[in-house]
Amino acid sequence: MKTTEPNQQILVLQAANRIAHRLSKAQRVEEAIEELMREFLDLAAADEGCIQLLRPTSERSRRTLIRRGKSTEGLLKTPLDDLVTGWVVTNKQPLLSHDVAALFNFKDRFTEISSALGAPLTIGDAIIGVVILARSQKRFAVEDQQLVCALAAEISEFIEEAQLREQLFSENERLRQQVAARFDSHGIIGGSPAMKEVFAILERVIRTDGRVMIQGESGSGKEVIAKFIHYSGPRKSRPFVAVDCGALPANLLESELFGYVRGAFTGADRDRPGLFEEANGGTLFLDEIANMSLDTQAKLLRVLQEEEVRPLGSNQPRKVDVRIIVAAAQDLKTKVAAGEFRSDLFYRLNVVPVRLPSLRERVEDIPALAAHFLKRFASQHKKSLNTIAPKTIEILERYSWPGNVRELENMMERAVILADDGDAQLLPEHLPYEISFPETQREAFEVPLAGDLNHLLADYEREILIKVLRHHGWNQSAAAAALNISERVMRYKIKRLRLRPPK
């Protein structure tokens, strides 16, 4: 125990004794969690708290339980609980923060929280859960952290041995994976006006079961937003199931969505529930719904109206309770006008429209996104890169990013991988040539219809070398690296073509 005063140790032991006694009598999961939470709230004088338990009972099943403290609509109504859990699990140490907005790269959120605390529940070296506490005014002190961590250490064994452990730690592995995904919420980073509008809508919609239609370009983060809505909302403890409607033929998509019974078609040797049944109680995310055939649209409309599915080959409907979130890269109103998308289905789905801006519409967010990706990939690939040069930021902000956030993410990983082990700063020469010199900024070369080929090639090569050398301040090493040639070859070409830097 890491408390510093004898009377603190007594407080912790007394609380642990009460918890052990009450756990032995608890008959329901809710009772056990409430007893745990009450002791932690009282011990640290917290305004609100929750416990997330992340202990697998087998390779395929685990459950995350979240139970609030004094208020279910207060400080922890945001995804703060998941972010703190992700931080503690990732860093394998307790968290005490007096500025959670800055810690998790949010500018306009968590402002009502003056202090947050996260303490791991551990069995051996494994973290089986996290205790999360928050205050709205007075900050937690180091002594508060010591008390909470000490109590967490005392009760972990009680939780492990409690008669209710099979109930506490049973369900789908997907939930724990999504805690990590929510902690790594790079697609939600942004303080630009365009993203603030998105956040304003999300703050309202996540507390409801309303259907959401997300429209945005490919790579802009539509599935990230869908997951954010689900895992911040009332169905967060239930499944999130995603399907790409454009990746499957119509007949296969129907069997995936609605399921089938044995003998429904050749090869159907067993009953198989569809994704609607798999997502029952949770959320079904239909990505690229514009690619769904009209026949499948009609069947989807019936499911939404009747709230039941009929597997292929069966006459018996099955009731389902599923929240629907859809996404499209195309303008669905245009598809409706062209007769390629059912208008009645469109209005059923378009309850809350969310337009996700492209990256070029939120240029202000590029530095924060790039820094986030740099930190993640530098850690992943064990590189020493930790900052981005101002000139590099200028280049990133100037590029049009047709692939949006996904393209930026992939480019940053490539730059980190190709950087030298000793590099500490991401420089322009680490960027791909197409980023430093996008097509719209390259000077067009006049290609003659006749002439000596060797001379024409030399002129073309001269233009390329001058442009790259100029970009790198006539640093021959950097220019050679950008063109993937050796410095010796670069010096030879400069000499042969008689290139000179401007005076």
Short mmCIF file of N, CA, C and O in Angstrom, two decimals, residues 11-80:
data_model
loop_
_atom_site.label_atom_id
_atom_site.label_comp_id
_atom_site.label_asym_id
_atom_site.label_seq_id
_atom_site.Cartn_x
_atom_site.Cartn_y
_atom_site.Cartn_z
N LEU A 11 -8.25 4.03 6.99
CA LEU A 11 -9.42 4.35 6.16
C LEU A 11 -9.56 3.37 5.00
O LEU A 11 -10.66 2.89 4.70
N VAL A 12 -8.44 3.08 4.36
CA VAL A 12 -8.46 2.17 3.22
C VAL A 12 -8.88 0.77 3.64
O VAL A 12 -9.72 0.12 3.01
N LEU A 13 -8.30 0.27 4.73
CA LEU A 13 -8.63 -1.07 5.21
C LEU A 13 -10.09 -1.18 5.64
O LEU A 13 -10.74 -2.20 5.41
N GLN A 14 -10.59 -0.13 6.27
CA GLN A 14 -11.99 -0.15 6.68
C GLN A 14 -12.90 -0.20 5.45
O GLN A 14 -13.88 -0.96 5.43
N ALA A 15 -12.59 0.60 4.43
CA ALA A 15 -13.39 0.60 3.21
C ALA A 15 -13.30 -0.75 2.52
O ALA A 15 -14.31 -1.29 2.04
N ALA A 16 -12.10 -1.34 2.46
CA ALA A 16 -11.92 -2.64 1.82
C ALA A 16 -12.70 -3.72 2.55
O ALA A 16 -13.29 -4.62 1.93
N ASN A 17 -12.74 -3.63 3.88
CA ASN A 17 -13.49 -4.61 4.67
C ASN A 17 -15.00 -4.52 4.39
O ASN A 17 -15.69 -5.53 4.25
N ARG A 18 -15.50 -3.28 4.28
CA ARG A 18 -16.92 -3.10 3.97
C ARG A 18 -17.25 -3.65 2.59
O ARG A 18 -18.29 -4.28 2.38
N ILE A 19 -16.34 -3.40 1.62
CA ILE A 19 -16.57 -3.88 0.26
C ILE A 19 -16.60 -5.40 0.23
O ILE A 19 -17.47 -6.01 -0.40
N ALA A 20 -15.63 -6.03 0.90
CA ALA A 20 -15.58 -7.49 0.91
C ALA A 20 -16.85 -8.08 1.51
O ALA A 20 -17.41 -9.07 1.01
N HIS A 21 -17.33 -7.46 2.59
CA HIS A 21 -18.55 -7.95 3.25
C HIS A 21 -19.76 -7.80 2.33
O HIS A 21 -20.58 -8.73 2.21
N ARG A 22 -19.88 -6.67 1.65
CA ARG A 22 -21.04 -6.42 0.81
C ARG A 22 -20.99 -7.23 -0.48
O ARG A 22 -22.03 -7.66 -0.99
N LEU A 23 -19.79 -7.43 -1.02
CA LEU A 23 -19.67 -8.23 -2.23
C LEU A 23 -20.14 -9.66 -2.00
O LEU A 23 -20.73 -10.30 -2.87
N SER A 24 -19.86 -10.17 -0.82
CA SER A 24 -20.25 -11.56 -0.52
C SER A 24 -21.76 -11.73 -0.46
O SER A 24 -22.28 -12.83 -0.65
N LYS A 25 -22.48 -10.62 -0.20
CA LYS A 25 -23.93 -10.70 -0.09
C LYS A 25 -24.67 -10.24 -1.35
O LYS A 25 -25.87 -10.46 -1.47
N ALA A 26 -23.94 -9.57 -2.24
CA ALA A 26 -24.59 -9.01 -3.43
C ALA A 26 -25.13 -10.12 -4.31
O ALA A 26 -24.47 -11.11 -4.58
N GLN A 27 -26.38 -9.95 -4.77
CA GLN A 27 -27.01 -10.94 -5.61
C GLN A 27 -27.05 -10.51 -7.08
O GLN A 27 -27.27 -11.33 -7.96
N ARG A 28 -26.88 -9.24 -7.33
CA ARG A 28 -26.94 -8.73 -8.70
C ARG A 28 -25.70 -7.90 -9.01
O ARG A 28 -25.07 -7.32 -8.11
N VAL A 29 -25.37 -7.83 -10.30
CA VAL A 29 -24.21 -7.06 -10.74
C VAL A 29 -24.35 -5.60 -10.32
O VAL A 29 -23.40 -4.98 -9.83
N GLU A 30 -25.56 -5.04 -10.49
CA GLU A 30 -25.75 -3.63 -10.17
C GLU A 30 -25.45 -3.34 -8.70
O GLU A 30 -24.86 -2.31 -8.35
N GLU A 31 -25.85 -4.25 -7.84
CA GLU A 31 -25.60 -4.07 -6.41
C GLU A 31 -24.10 -4.04 -6.12
O GLU A 31 -23.62 -3.18 -5.36
N ALA A 32 -23.36 -4.97 -6.74
CA ALA A 32 -21.91 -5.04 -6.49
C ALA A 32 -21.21 -3.78 -6.94
O ALA A 32 -20.37 -3.21 -6.21
N ILE A 33 -21.54 -3.31 -8.14
CA ILE A 33 -20.87 -2.12 -8.68
C ILE A 33 -21.22 -0.88 -7.86
O ILE A 33 -20.37 -0.03 -7.59
N GLU A 34 -22.49 -0.75 -7.48
CA GLU A 34 -22.90 0.41 -6.68
C GLU A 34 -22.16 0.45 -5.35
O GLU A 34 -21.76 1.52 -4.88
N GLU A 35 -21.97 -0.70 -4.72
CA GLU A 35 -21.26 -0.73 -3.44
C GLU A 35 -19.80 -0.30 -3.63
O GLU A 35 -19.24 0.47 -2.83
N LEU A 36 -19.17 -0.81 -4.67
CA LEU A 36 -17.79 -0.40 -4.96
C LEU A 36 -17.70 1.10 -5.18
O LEU A 36 -16.82 1.79 -4.64
N MET A 37 -18.62 1.62 -6.02
CA MET A 37 -18.52 3.02 -6.40
C MET A 37 -18.77 3.95 -5.22
O MET A 37 -18.12 4.99 -5.08
N ARG A 38 -19.69 3.57 -4.36
CA ARG A 38 -20.00 4.42 -3.20
C ARG A 38 -18.77 4.59 -2.31
O ARG A 38 -18.49 5.69 -1.82
N GLU A 39 -18.02 3.53 -2.12
CA GLU A 39 -16.82 3.62 -1.26
C GLU A 39 -15.76 4.53 -1.88
O GLU A 39 -15.14 5.33 -1.18
N PHE A 40 -15.57 4.41 -3.18
CA PHE A 40 -14.56 5.26 -3.83
C PHE A 40 -14.98 6.73 -3.83
O PHE A 40 -14.15 7.62 -3.61
N LEU A 41 -16.25 7.00 -4.07
CA LEU A 41 -16.73 8.38 -4.05
C LEU A 41 -16.55 9.00 -2.68
O LEU A 41 -16.10 10.15 -2.55
N ASP A 42 -16.89 8.25 -1.65
CA ASP A 42 -16.76 8.79 -0.29
C ASP A 42 -15.30 8.97 0.10
O ASP A 42 -14.93 9.97 0.72
N LEU A 43 -14.47 8.00 -0.26
CA LEU A 43 -13.06 8.06 0.14
C LEU A 43 -12.35 9.27 -0.45
O LEU A 43 -11.55 9.93 0.23
N ALA A 44 -12.64 9.58 -1.72
CA ALA A 44 -11.93 10.68 -2.40
C ALA A 44 -12.76 11.95 -2.48
O ALA A 44 -12.31 12.93 -3.08
N ALA A 45 -13.96 11.96 -1.89
CA ALA A 45 -14.85 13.12 -1.96
C ALA A 45 -15.03 13.57 -3.40
O ALA A 45 -14.93 14.75 -3.72
N ALA A 46 -15.29 12.61 -4.27
CA ALA A 46 -15.46 12.91 -5.70
C ALA A 46 -16.90 13.29 -5.99
O ALA A 46 -17.83 12.89 -5.28
N ASP A 47 -17.10 14.09 -7.05
CA ASP A 47 -18.45 14.46 -7.48
C ASP A 47 -19.12 13.36 -8.29
O ASP A 47 -20.33 13.22 -8.26
N GLU A 48 -18.31 12.61 -9.01
CA GLU A 48 -18.88 11.55 -9.83
C GLU A 48 -17.80 10.51 -10.12
O GLU A 48 -16.61 10.81 -10.09
N GLY A 49 -18.25 9.29 -10.41
CA GLY A 49 -17.27 8.25 -10.70
C GLY A 49 -17.88 7.07 -11.41
O GLY A 49 -19.11 6.93 -11.49
N CYS A 50 -17.04 6.24 -11.95
CA CYS A 50 -17.51 5.01 -12.57
C CYS A 50 -16.39 3.98 -12.52
O CYS A 50 -15.23 4.31 -12.23
N ILE A 51 -16.75 2.73 -12.77
CA ILE A 51 -15.77 1.64 -12.81
C ILE A 51 -15.93 0.91 -14.13
O ILE A 51 -17.06 0.56 -14.50
N GLN A 52 -14.85 0.70 -14.83
CA GLN A 52 -14.86 -0.12 -16.03
C GLN A 52 -14.08 -1.40 -15.73
O GLN A 52 -12.93 -1.34 -15.29
N LEU A 53 -14.74 -2.54 -15.93
CA LEU A 53 -14.10 -3.84 -15.71
C LEU A 53 -13.79 -4.48 -17.04
O LEU A 53 -14.65 -4.58 -17.90
N LEU A 54 -12.55 -4.89 -17.23
CA LEU A 54 -12.06 -5.37 -18.52
C LEU A 54 -11.36 -6.71 -18.35
O LEU A 54 -10.21 -6.87 -18.72
N ARG A 55 -12.06 -7.67 -17.82
CA ARG A 55 -11.41 -8.94 -17.53
C ARG A 55 -12.00 -10.05 -18.38
O ARG A 55 -13.19 -10.34 -18.28
N PRO A 56 -11.22 -10.71 -19.25
CA PRO A 56 -11.78 -11.78 -20.07
C PRO A 56 -12.02 -13.04 -19.24
O PRO A 56 -11.26 -13.38 -18.37
N THR A 57 -13.11 -13.73 -19.57
CA THR A 57 -13.34 -15.03 -18.95
C THR A 57 -12.92 -16.15 -19.88
O THR A 57 -12.80 -17.29 -19.47
N SER A 58 -12.72 -15.82 -21.16
CA SER A 58 -12.21 -16.79 -22.13
C SER A 58 -11.61 -16.00 -23.26
O SER A 58 -11.60 -14.78 -23.24
N GLU A 59 -11.10 -16.70 -24.26
CA GLU A 59 -10.49 -16.01 -25.38
C GLU A 59 -11.51 -15.19 -26.16
O GLU A 59 -11.17 -14.23 -26.81
N ARG A 60 -12.79 -15.56 -26.09
CA ARG A 60 -13.78 -14.94 -26.95
C ARG A 60 -14.77 -14.06 -26.20
O ARG A 60 -15.58 -13.40 -26.83
N SER A 61 -14.76 -14.05 -24.88
CA SER A 61 -15.78 -13.28 -24.18
C SER A 61 -15.15 -12.41 -23.11
O SER A 61 -14.31 -12.83 -22.36
N ARG A 62 -15.61 -11.17 -23.09
CA ARG A 62 -15.25 -10.26 -22.02
C ARG A 62 -16.32 -9.18 -21.96
O ARG A 62 -17.10 -8.99 -22.88
N ARG A 63 -16.40 -8.51 -20.86
CA ARG A 63 -17.47 -7.55 -20.70
C ARG A 63 -16.95 -6.27 -20.06
O ARG A 63 -16.12 -6.31 -19.16
N THR A 64 -17.45 -5.16 -20.54
CA THR A 64 -17.15 -3.87 -19.92
C THR A 64 -18.41 -3.36 -19.25
O THR A 64 -19.42 -3.15 -19.92
N LEU A 65 -18.35 -3.19 -17.96
CA LEU A 65 -19.49 -2.68 -17.21
C LEU A 65 -19.18 -1.27 -16.72
O LEU A 65 -18.09 -1.01 -16.21
N ILE A 66 -20.12 -0.38 -16.89
CA ILE A 66 -19.94 0.99 -16.44
C ILE A 66 -21.11 1.35 -15.54
O ILE A 66 -22.26 1.21 -15.95
N ARG A 67 -20.81 1.77 -14.35
CA ARG A 67 -21.87 2.19 -13.45
C ARG A 67 -21.51 3.56 -12.90
O ARG A 67 -20.42 3.79 -12.38
N ARG A 68 -22.46 4.48 -12.99
CA ARG A 68 -22.22 5.86 -12.58
C ARG A 68 -22.30 5.99 -11.06
O ARG A 68 -22.83 5.14 -10.36
N GLY A 69 -21.82 7.13 -10.60
CA GLY A 69 -21.90 7.41 -9.19
C GLY A 69 -23.11 8.26 -8.86
O GLY A 69 -24.24 7.83 -9.01
N LYS A 70 -22.89 9.52 -8.48
CA LYS A 70 -23.99 10.35 -8.01
C LYS A 70 -24.89 10.82 -9.14
O LYS A 70 -26.04 11.14 -8.92
N SER A 71 -24.38 10.93 -10.35
CA SER A 71 -25.17 11.47 -11.45
C SER A 71 -24.91 10.69 -12.71
O SER A 71 -23.78 10.40 -13.05
N THR A 72 -25.99 10.35 -13.42
CA THR A 72 -25.82 9.64 -14.69
C THR A 72 -25.78 10.60 -15.87
O THR A 72 -25.59 10.18 -16.99
N GLU A 73 -25.98 11.87 -15.65
CA GLU A 73 -25.96 12.85 -16.74
C GLU A 73 -25.00 14.00 -16.43
O GLU A 73 -25.18 15.11 -16.87
N GLY A 74 -23.98 13.74 -15.63
CA GLY A 74 -23.11 14.81 -15.19
C GLY A 74 -21.78 14.84 -15.89
O GLY A 74 -21.68 14.82 -17.11
N LEU A 75 -20.71 14.83 -15.11
CA LEU A 75 -19.37 15.05 -15.64
C LEU A 75 -18.96 13.97 -16.62
O LEU A 75 -18.24 14.24 -17.58
N LEU A 76 -19.37 12.74 -16.38
CA LEU A 76 -18.90 11.61 -17.19
C LEU A 76 -19.88 11.22 -18.30
O LEU A 76 -19.82 10.13 -18.81
N LYS A 77 -20.76 12.15 -18.69
CA LYS A 77 -21.66 11.82 -19.79
C LYS A 77 -20.90 11.83 -21.12
O LYS A 77 -21.33 11.25 -22.09
N THR A 78 -19.76 12.49 -21.16
CA THR A 78 -18.90 12.51 -22.34
C THR A 78 -18.09 11.22 -22.36
O THR A 78 -18.14 10.43 -21.42
N PRO A 79 -17.27 10.98 -23.39
CA PRO A 79 -16.44 9.76 -23.41
C PRO A 79 -15.22 9.86 -22.50
O PRO A 79 -14.25 9.13 -22.71
N LEU A 80 -15.26 10.72 -21.50
CA LEU A 80 -14.10 10.85 -20.61
C LEU A 80 -13.76 9.53 -19.93
O LEU A 80 -12.59 9.20 -19.76
#
